[in-house]
XYZ file of C-alpha atoms in Angstrom:
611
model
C 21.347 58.912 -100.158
C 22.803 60.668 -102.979
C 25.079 57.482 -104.028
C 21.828 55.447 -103.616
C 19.927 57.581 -105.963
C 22.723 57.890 -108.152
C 23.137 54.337 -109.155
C 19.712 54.228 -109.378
C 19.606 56.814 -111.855
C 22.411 54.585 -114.055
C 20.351 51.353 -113.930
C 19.423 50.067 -117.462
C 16.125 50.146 -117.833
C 14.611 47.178 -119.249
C 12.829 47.624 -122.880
C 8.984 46.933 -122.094
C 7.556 44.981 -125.096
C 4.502 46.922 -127.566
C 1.340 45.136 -127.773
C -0.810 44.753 -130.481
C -4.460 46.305 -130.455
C -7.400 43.627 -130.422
C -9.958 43.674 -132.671
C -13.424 42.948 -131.644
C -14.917 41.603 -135.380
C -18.450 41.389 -134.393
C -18.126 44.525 -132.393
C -16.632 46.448 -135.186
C -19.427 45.303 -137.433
C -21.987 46.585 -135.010
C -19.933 50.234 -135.305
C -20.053 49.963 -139.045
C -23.700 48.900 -138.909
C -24.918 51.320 -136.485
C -22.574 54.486 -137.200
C -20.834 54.670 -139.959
C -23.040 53.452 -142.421
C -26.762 54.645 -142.422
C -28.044 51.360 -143.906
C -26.545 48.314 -144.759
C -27.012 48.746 -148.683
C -23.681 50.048 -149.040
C -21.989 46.625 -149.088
C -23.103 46.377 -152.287
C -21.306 50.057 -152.577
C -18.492 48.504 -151.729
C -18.446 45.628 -153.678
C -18.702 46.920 -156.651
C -16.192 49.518 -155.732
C -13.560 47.199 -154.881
C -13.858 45.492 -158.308
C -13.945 48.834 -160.283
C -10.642 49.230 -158.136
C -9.728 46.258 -158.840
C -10.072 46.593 -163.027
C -8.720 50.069 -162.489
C -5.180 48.449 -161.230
C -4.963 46.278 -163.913
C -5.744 48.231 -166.963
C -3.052 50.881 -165.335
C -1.088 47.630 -166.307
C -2.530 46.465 -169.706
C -4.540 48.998 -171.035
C -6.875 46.315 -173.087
C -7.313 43.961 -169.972
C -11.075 43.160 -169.658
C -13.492 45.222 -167.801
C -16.557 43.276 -166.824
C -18.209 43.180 -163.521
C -21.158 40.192 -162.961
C -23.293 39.856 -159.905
C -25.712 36.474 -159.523
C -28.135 36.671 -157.117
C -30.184 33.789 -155.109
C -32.303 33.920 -152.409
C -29.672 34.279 -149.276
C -26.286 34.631 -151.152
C -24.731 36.719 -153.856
C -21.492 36.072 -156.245
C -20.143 39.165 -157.306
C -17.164 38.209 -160.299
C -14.343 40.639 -161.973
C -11.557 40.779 -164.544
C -9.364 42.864 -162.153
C -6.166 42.544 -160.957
C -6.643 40.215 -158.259
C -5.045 38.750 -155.435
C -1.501 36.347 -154.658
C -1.839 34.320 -151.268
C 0.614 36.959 -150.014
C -1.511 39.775 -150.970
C -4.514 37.921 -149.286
C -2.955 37.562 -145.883
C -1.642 41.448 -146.599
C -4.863 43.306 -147.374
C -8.214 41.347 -146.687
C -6.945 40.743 -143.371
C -5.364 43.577 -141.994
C -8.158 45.983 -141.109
C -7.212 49.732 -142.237
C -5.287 48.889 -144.536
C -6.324 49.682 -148.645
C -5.300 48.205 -152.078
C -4.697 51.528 -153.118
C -1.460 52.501 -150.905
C 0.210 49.080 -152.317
C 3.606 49.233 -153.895
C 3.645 50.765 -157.194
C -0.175 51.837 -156.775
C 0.401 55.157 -155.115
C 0.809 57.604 -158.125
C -2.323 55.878 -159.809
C -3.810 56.559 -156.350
C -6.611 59.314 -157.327
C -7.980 57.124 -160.034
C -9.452 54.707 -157.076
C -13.147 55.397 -155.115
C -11.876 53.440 -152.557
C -9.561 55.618 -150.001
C -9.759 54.196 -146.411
C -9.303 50.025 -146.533
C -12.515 48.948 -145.170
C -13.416 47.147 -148.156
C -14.566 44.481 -147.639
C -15.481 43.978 -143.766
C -18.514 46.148 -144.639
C -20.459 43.072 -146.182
C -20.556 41.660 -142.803
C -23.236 43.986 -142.159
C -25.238 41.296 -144.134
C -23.326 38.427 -144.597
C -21.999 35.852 -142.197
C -19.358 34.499 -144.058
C -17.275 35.831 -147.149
C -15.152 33.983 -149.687
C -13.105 35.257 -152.014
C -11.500 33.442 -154.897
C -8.668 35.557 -156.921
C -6.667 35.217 -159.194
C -3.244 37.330 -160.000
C -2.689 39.104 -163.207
C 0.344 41.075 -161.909
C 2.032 37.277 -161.212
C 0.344 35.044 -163.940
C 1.937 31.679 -162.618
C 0.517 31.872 -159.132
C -2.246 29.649 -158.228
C -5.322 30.966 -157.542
C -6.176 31.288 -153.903
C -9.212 30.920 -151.435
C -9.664 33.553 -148.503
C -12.909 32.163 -146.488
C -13.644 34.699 -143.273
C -16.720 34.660 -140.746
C -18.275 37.434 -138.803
C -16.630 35.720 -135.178
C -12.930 37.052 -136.740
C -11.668 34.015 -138.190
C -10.554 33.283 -141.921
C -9.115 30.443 -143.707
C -6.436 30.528 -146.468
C -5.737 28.108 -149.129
C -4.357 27.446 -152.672
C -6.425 26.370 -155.388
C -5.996 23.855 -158.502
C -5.194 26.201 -161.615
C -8.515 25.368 -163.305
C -10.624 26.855 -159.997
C -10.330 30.001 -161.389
C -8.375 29.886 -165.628
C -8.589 33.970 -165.769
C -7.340 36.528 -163.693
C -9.485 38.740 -161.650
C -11.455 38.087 -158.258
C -14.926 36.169 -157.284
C -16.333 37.254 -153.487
C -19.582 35.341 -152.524
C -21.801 36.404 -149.709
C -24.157 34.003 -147.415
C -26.809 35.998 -145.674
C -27.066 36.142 -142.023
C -30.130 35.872 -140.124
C -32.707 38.526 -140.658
C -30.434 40.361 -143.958
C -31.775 38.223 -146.907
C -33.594 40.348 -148.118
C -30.921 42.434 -149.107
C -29.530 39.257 -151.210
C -32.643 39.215 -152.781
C -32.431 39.522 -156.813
C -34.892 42.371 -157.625
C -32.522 44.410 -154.071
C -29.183 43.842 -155.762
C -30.066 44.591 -159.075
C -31.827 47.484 -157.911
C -28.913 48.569 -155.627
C -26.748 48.124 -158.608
C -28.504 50.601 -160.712
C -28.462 52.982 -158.337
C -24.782 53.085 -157.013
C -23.325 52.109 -160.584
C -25.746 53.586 -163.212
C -22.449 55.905 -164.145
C -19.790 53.347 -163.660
C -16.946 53.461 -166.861
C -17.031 49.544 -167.294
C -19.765 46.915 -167.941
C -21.382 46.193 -164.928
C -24.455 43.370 -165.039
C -26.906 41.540 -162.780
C -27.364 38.451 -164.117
C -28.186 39.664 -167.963
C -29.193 42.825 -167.050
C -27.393 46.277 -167.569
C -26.715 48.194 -164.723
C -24.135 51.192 -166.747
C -26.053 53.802 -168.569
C -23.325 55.646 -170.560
C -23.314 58.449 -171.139
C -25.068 60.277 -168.666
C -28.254 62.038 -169.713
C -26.237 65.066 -169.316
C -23.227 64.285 -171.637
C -25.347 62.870 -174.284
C -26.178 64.271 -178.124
C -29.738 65.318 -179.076
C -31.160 66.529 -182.261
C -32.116 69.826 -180.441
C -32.382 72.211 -177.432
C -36.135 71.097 -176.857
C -35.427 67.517 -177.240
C -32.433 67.900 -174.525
C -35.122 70.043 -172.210
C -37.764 66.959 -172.497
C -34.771 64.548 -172.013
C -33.372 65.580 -168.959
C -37.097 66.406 -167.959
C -37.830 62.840 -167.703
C -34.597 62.198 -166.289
C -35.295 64.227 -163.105
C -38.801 63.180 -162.762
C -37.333 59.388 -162.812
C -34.582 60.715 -160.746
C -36.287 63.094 -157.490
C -39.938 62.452 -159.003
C -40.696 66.470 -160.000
C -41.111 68.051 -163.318
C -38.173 70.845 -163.177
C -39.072 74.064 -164.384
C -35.827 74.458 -166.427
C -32.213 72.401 -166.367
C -29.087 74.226 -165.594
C -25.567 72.995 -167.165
C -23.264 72.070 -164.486
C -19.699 71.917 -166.264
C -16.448 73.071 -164.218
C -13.882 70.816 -166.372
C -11.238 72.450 -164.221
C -12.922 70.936 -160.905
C -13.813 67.346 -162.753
C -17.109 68.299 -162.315
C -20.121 67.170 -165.028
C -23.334 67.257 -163.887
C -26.876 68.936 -164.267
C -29.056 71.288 -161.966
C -32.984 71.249 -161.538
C -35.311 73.655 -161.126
C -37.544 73.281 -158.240
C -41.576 73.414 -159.544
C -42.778 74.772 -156.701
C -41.221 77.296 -153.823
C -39.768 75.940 -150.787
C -38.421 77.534 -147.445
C -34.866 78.879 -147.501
C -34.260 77.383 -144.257
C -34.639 73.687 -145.924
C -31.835 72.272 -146.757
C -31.166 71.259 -150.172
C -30.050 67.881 -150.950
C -28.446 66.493 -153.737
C -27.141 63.583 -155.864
C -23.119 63.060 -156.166
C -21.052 60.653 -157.540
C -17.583 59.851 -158.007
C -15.527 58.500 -160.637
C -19.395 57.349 -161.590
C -20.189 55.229 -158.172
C -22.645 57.075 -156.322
C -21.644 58.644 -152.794
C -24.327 60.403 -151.507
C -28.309 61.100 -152.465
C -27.940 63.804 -149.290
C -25.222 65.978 -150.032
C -25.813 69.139 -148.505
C -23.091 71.589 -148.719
C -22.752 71.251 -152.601
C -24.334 74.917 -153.370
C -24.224 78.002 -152.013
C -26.881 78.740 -149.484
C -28.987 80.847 -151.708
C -29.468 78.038 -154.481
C -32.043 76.624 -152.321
C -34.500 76.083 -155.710
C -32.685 73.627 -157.511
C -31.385 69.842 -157.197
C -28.192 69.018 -158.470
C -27.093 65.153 -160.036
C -23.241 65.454 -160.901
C -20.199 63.417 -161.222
C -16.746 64.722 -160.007
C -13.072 63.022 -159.891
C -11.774 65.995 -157.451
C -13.835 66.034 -154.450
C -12.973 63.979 -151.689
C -15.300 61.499 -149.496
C -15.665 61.281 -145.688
C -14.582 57.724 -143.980
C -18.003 56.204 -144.514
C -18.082 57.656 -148.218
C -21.986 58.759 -147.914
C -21.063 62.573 -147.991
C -18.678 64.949 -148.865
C -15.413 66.252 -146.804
C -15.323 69.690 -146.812
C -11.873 71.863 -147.704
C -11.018 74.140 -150.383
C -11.639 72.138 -153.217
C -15.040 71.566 -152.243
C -15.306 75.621 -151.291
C -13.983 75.860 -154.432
C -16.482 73.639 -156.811
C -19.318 75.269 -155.109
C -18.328 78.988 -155.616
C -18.470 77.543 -158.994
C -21.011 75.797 -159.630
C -22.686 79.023 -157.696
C -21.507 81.097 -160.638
C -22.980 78.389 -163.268
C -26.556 79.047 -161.885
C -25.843 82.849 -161.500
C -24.774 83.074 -165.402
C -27.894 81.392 -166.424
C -30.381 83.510 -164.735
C -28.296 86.597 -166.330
C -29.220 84.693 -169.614
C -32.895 84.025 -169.166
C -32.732 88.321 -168.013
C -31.065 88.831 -171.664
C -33.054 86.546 -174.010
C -35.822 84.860 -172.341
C -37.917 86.865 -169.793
C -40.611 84.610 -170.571
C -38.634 81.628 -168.573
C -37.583 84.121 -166.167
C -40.709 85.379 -165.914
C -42.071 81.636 -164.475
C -38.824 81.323 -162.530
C -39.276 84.382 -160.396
C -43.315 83.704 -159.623
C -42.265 80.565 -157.935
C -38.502 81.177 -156.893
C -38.135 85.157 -156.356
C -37.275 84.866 -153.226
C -33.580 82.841 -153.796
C -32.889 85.142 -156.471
C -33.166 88.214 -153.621
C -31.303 86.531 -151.286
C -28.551 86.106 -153.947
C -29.236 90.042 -154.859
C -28.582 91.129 -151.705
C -24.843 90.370 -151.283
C -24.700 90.631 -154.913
C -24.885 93.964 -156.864
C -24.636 92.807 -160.272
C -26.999 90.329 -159.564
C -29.441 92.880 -158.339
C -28.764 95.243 -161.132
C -29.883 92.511 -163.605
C -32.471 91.690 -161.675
C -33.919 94.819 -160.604
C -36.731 95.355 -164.105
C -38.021 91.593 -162.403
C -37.974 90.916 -159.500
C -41.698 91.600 -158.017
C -42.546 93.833 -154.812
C -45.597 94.493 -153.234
C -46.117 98.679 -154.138
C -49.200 100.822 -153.646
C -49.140 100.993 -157.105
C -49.354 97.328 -157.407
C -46.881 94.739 -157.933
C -44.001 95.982 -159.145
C -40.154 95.589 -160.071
C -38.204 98.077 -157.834
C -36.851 99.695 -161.347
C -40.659 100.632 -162.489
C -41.653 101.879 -159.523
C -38.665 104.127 -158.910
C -39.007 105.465 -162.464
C -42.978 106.565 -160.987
C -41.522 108.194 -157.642
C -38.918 110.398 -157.230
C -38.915 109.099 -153.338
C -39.313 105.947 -152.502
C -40.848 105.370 -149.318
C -40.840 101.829 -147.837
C -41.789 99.911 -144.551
C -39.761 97.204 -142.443
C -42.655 95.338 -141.740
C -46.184 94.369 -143.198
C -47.889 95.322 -140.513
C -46.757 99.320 -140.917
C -47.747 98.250 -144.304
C -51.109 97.738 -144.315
C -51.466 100.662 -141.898
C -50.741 103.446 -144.447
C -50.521 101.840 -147.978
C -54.268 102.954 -148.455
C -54.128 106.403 -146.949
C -50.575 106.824 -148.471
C -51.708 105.605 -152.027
C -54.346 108.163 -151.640
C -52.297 111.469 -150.913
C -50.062 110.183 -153.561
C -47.232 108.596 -151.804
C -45.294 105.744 -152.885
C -44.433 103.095 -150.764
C -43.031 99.837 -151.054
C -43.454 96.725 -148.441
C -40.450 95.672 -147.476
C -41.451 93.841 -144.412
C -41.454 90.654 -146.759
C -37.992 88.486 -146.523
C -35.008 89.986 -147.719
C -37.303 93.307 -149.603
C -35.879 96.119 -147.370
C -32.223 95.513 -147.720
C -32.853 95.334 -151.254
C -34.909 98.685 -151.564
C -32.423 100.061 -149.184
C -29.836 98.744 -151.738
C -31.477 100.623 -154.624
C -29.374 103.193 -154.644
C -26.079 101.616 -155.099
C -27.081 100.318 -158.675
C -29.837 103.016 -160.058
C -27.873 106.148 -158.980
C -30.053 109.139 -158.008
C -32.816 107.107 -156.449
C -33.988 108.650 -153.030
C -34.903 106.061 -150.613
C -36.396 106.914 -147.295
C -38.173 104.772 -144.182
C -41.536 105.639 -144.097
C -43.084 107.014 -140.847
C -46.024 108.601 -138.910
C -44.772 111.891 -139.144
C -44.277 111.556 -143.288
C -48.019 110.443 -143.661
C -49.578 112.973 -141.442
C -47.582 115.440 -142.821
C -48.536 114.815 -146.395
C -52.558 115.328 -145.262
C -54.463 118.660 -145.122
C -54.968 120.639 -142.109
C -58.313 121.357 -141.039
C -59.406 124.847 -141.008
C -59.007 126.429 -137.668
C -62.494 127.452 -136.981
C -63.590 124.247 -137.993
C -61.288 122.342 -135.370
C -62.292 125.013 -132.991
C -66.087 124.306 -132.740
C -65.190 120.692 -132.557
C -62.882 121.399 -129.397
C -65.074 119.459 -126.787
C -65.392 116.553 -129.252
C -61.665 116.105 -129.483
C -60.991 117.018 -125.909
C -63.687 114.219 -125.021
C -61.438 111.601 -127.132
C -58.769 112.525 -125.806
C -59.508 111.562 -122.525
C -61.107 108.328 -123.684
C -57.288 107.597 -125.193
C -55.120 108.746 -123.067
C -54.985 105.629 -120.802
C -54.081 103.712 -124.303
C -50.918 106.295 -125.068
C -52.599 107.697 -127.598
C -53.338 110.670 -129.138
C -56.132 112.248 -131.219
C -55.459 114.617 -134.057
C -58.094 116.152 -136.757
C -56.945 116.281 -140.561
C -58.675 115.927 -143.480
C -57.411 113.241 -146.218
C -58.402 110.504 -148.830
C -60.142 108.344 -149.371
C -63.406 109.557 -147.780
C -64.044 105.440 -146.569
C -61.690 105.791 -143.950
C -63.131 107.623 -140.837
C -59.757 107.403 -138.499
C -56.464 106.240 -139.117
C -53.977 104.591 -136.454
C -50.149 105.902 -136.615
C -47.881 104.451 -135.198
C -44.101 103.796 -135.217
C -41.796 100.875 -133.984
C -40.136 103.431 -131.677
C -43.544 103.694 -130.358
C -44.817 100.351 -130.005
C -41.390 99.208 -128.257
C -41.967 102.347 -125.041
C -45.600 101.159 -125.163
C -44.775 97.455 -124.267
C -42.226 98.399 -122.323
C -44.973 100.539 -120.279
C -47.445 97.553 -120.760
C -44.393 95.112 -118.804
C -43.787 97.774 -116.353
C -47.741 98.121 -114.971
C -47.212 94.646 -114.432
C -44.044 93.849 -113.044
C -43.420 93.463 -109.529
C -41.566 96.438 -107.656
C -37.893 95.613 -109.100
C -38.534 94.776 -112.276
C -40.897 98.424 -112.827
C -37.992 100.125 -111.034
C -35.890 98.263 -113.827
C -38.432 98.792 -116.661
C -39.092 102.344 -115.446
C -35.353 103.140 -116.005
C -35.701 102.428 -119.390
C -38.018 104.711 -120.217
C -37.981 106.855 -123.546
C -39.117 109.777 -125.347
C -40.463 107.764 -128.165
C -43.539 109.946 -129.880
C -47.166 108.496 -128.691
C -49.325 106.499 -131.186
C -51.801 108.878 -132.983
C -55.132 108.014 -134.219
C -56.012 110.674 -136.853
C -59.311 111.398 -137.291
C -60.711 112.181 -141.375
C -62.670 115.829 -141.128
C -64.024 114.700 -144.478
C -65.850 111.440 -143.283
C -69.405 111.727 -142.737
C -69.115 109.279 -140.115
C -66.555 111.892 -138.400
C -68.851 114.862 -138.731
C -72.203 113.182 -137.099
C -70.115 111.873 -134.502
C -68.211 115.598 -133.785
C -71.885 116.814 -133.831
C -73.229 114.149 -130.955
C -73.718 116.251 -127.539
C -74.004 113.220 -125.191
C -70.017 112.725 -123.897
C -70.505 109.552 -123.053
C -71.725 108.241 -126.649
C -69.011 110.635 -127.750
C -66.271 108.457 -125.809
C -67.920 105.254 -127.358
C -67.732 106.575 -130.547
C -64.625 107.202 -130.413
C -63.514 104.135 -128.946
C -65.079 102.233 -132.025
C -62.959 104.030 -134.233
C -60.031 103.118 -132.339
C -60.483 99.718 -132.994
C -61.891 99.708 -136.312
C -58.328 101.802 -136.889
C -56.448 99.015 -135.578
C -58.210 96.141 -137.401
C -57.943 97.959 -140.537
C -53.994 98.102 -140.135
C -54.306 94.426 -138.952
C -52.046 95.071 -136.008
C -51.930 92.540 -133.176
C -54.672 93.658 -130.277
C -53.190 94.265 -126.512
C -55.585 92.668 -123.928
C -56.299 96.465 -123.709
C -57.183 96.980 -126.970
C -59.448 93.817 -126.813
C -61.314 95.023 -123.554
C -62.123 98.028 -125.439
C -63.571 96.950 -128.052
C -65.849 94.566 -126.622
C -66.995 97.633 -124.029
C -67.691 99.995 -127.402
C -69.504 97.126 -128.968
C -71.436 96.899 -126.086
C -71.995 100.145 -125.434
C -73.245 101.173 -129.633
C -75.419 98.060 -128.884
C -76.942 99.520 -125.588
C -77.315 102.568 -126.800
C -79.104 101.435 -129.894
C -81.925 99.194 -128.173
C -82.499 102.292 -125.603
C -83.122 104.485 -128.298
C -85.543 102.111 -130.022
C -87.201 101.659 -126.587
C -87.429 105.403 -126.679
C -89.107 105.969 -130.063
């Protein structure tokens, strides 16, 4: 046994031979069709790309080689021609028909590598996403006495190869036509390639034409001379309206030379959400990569739309957006900065601008404030905040309050900010997005500043007591609505306060609210979850509704001897308390309002039957 398995162990084993993968063409069209691409325009993407390439290569060569890229269009096929470097029958057979592999890794290429948009080989297998059959016609420029050569392919994953007579092609460079297949002419179409041109090429370095017309528009509106600040403003006005179709509000420079980066940024004309996501325009080395490029900005720069042009950041495998790694972390903690220096400028020299900026966009500039101190300290004279004194900058209204009180939300708001403005008590809403960090944050750049959460207890406390003999004769009267709102969890209290308008004022606090639901949830829960809920019972203080001694309305009612008008009474001033502070009604709450409605209503057509 162990001689058997022995020689076994010592027999040769025989070398199994590799195989080589199979490509499905028509298959891998679909893929590119369907998922990597997210319409078929980008053939034309990659058209012109590979002849920019391809006059890249050669001028690395012979720096005053022509550079001159011509499409023709006809109804159902396209010739696309170049002065580039073109092809030898060898490099035919080596590049545009091995799938994967690129131009750009060739022999002597690699250290000219970056100056390429191409990266990943696909080339030219993307046009079969409109074309059934490609042929190329090149010419060398590297080997001048080669002939020129014919590569002919069709979508089924066949090609031909053949060598041409030297007059087929007299210059050097490359000629690729396209014949639609069924269904994609339109994408052939004159008006759609020149159109498509424009669009990916507009910033291309060489002369690029459909037919006779221009598709380059050197420089780019940003890079360009004019007579004057105002005449660049109205410029690169029109640009962006031509561009995303909005009048900006102001252009920012977008110039990180370090980065390769040269572009502009737009001010949004009207606010949007933060939680949209900002897309913008990017191209590189000039072709155009992406209209969607999300991750460009910081997250607070949701108000503007950038256009740019960059040499350093790299492209994902379908080249419509942007692979992120530290360069691009890099270029957009920069261009971050760019947009952060020029609001500090319109805060130094041009409040009016700023002024316009921050009524439509004051709410990016807080988010960027709150994780950014020097940004709030500049800030903090204008950005807006709702105040009892009115809207205000947090700087102004701290310079009229030694405290400042705020709120967390807008309903607590509204439920003192008339009865606080009255007793003299400033308080600022910060229920609004991102306001109570940053009034919480005051104190970190204005030194000194006192800033305190506003509650119950701070209000009632800053109103007048009533004069004990006073709340004594009106004993039964409170003790009646008391016991009208003690099922509700509140409580009634008697102090005198401003303005005179306001009968009865509901206090609350979110301590309060959160034991009250949590009561609500337990009267309704089944026995385990009220055992549960019951558990979690707290000592949180009971809602109050404070009644105003110096109403009118207060003293007629406190006078009324009938207990059960009394208990209607008060129930109407409940609810008037809580639609004043615009709080959200319980089903409770509801119920009781329509049975004090009812009842004033009653009451009133008994006594008329009366009279």
């Amino acid at each position: 046994m162990d001689s058997q398995t022995s020689q076994s162990s010592q027999t040769p084993q025989v070398p199994q031979q590799p195989h080589t993968f199979q490509v499905d063409l028509r298959g891998l069209v679909d893929l590119l069709s369907h998922h990597l691409y997210s319409s078929p325009k980008v053939y034309l993407r990659e058209l012109l790309q590979n002849a920019v390439d391809a006059i890249t290569a050669r001028r690395a060569e012979e720096p005053d080689a022509p550079a001159r890229v011509r499409l023709y269009a006809e109804e159902g096929a396209l010739r696309v021609e170049d002065s580039g470097v073109g092809l030898t029958e060898a490099d035919v057979h080596n590049l545009l028909a091995t799938i994967g592999r690129s131009s750009k890794r060739a022999e002597g290429l690699q250290e000219a590598r970056a100056d390429f948009l191409g990266q990943f080989g696909i080339g030219l297998l993307a046009c079969f996403v409109v074309a059934e059959r490609i042929r190329v016609v090149s010419r060398s420029a590297r080997t001048p006495d080669a002939p020129p050569v014919e590569w002919t392919a069709s979508d089924d994953g066949s090609y031909r190869v053949r060598t041409l007579p030297a007059d087929a092609r007299p210059e050097p460079g490359t000629t690729v036509y396209l014949v639609a297949r069924a269904g994609t002419g339109e994408w052939l179409a004159p008006e759609r390639v020149l159109q498509l041109a424009r669009d990916f090429g507009s910033l291309l370095p060489y002369d690029v034409r459909v037919g006779e017309e221009a598709v380059t528009d050197l420089p780019a509106p940003w890079d360009r001379p004019y007579p004057s600040p105002a005449n660049r403003r109205v410029a690169l006005a029109r640009h962006c309206h031509d561009l995303f179709g909005f009048t900006p509000l102001d252009s920012i420079e977008l110039n990180v030379p370090l980065a390769g980066v040269r572009g502009v940024a737009y001010v949004l004309p009207s606010a949007v959400s933060p939680a949209q996501r900002a897309t913008h325009r990017v191209h590189l080395k000039g072709m155009l990569l992406t209209e969607r490029a999300e991750q460009l900005l910081p997250d607070w720069a949701f108000f503007v739309r950038c256009v740019l042009d960059t040499d350093s950041l790299r492209p994902t495998a379908s080249r419509e957006s942007l692979y992120e790694d530290e360069t691009l972390a890099a270029v957009r903690e920069a261009l971050g900065e760019r947009i952060r220096s020029w609001l500090t400028g319109l805060a130094a020299g041009d409040p009016e601008r700023l002024g316009a900026f921050l009524s439509v966009h004051h709410l990016g500039v807080k988010s960027l404030a709150r994780h950014d101190r020097e940004m709030l300290r500049t800030m903090l004279p204008w950005l807006p905040f709702e105040t009892t004194d009115g809207r205000l900058s947090l700087e102004e209204f701290a310079q009229r309050h030694p405290v400042v009180h705020f709120t967390r939300t807008v309903e607590e708001y509204r439920q003192v900010a008339p009865i606080a403005s009255a007793q003299g008590i400033g308080v600022v809403n910060g229920g609004y997005t991102y306001d109570s960090d940053l009034v919480e944050a005051l104190p970190s750049v204005r030194p000194g500043t006192v800033v305190t959460e506003l509650d119950a207890d701070t209000v009632t406390a800053h109103m007048d007591l009533v004069d004990p003999a006073e709340e004594l004769a009106l004993s039964g009267f409170l003790a009646a609505a008391r016991a009208k709102l003690d099922p509700l969890g509140c409580d009634v209290v008697l102090r005198a306060f401003r303005p005179l308008s306001v009968p009865a004022l509901h206090l609350d606090d979110r301590d309060g609210r959160h034991e009250q639901a949590r009561a609500d949830a337990e009267e309704q829960a089944d026995d385990l979850w009220a055992g549960i809920l019951g558990s979690l019972r707290g000592s949180a203080p009971r809602a109050r509704l404070v009644l105003n001694h110096l109403s009118p309305l207060v003293r007629r009612i406190g006078a009324l001897g009938d207990p059960e008008l009394i208990g209607t009474a008060t129930e109407s001033l409940y609810g008037q308390a809580l639609l004043m502070a615009q709080r959200p009604l319980r089903p409770a709450d509801s119920a009781l309002l329509n049975r004090a409605f009812i009842g004033l209503l009653e009451w009133a057509t008994n006594g008329e039957e009366g009279r």
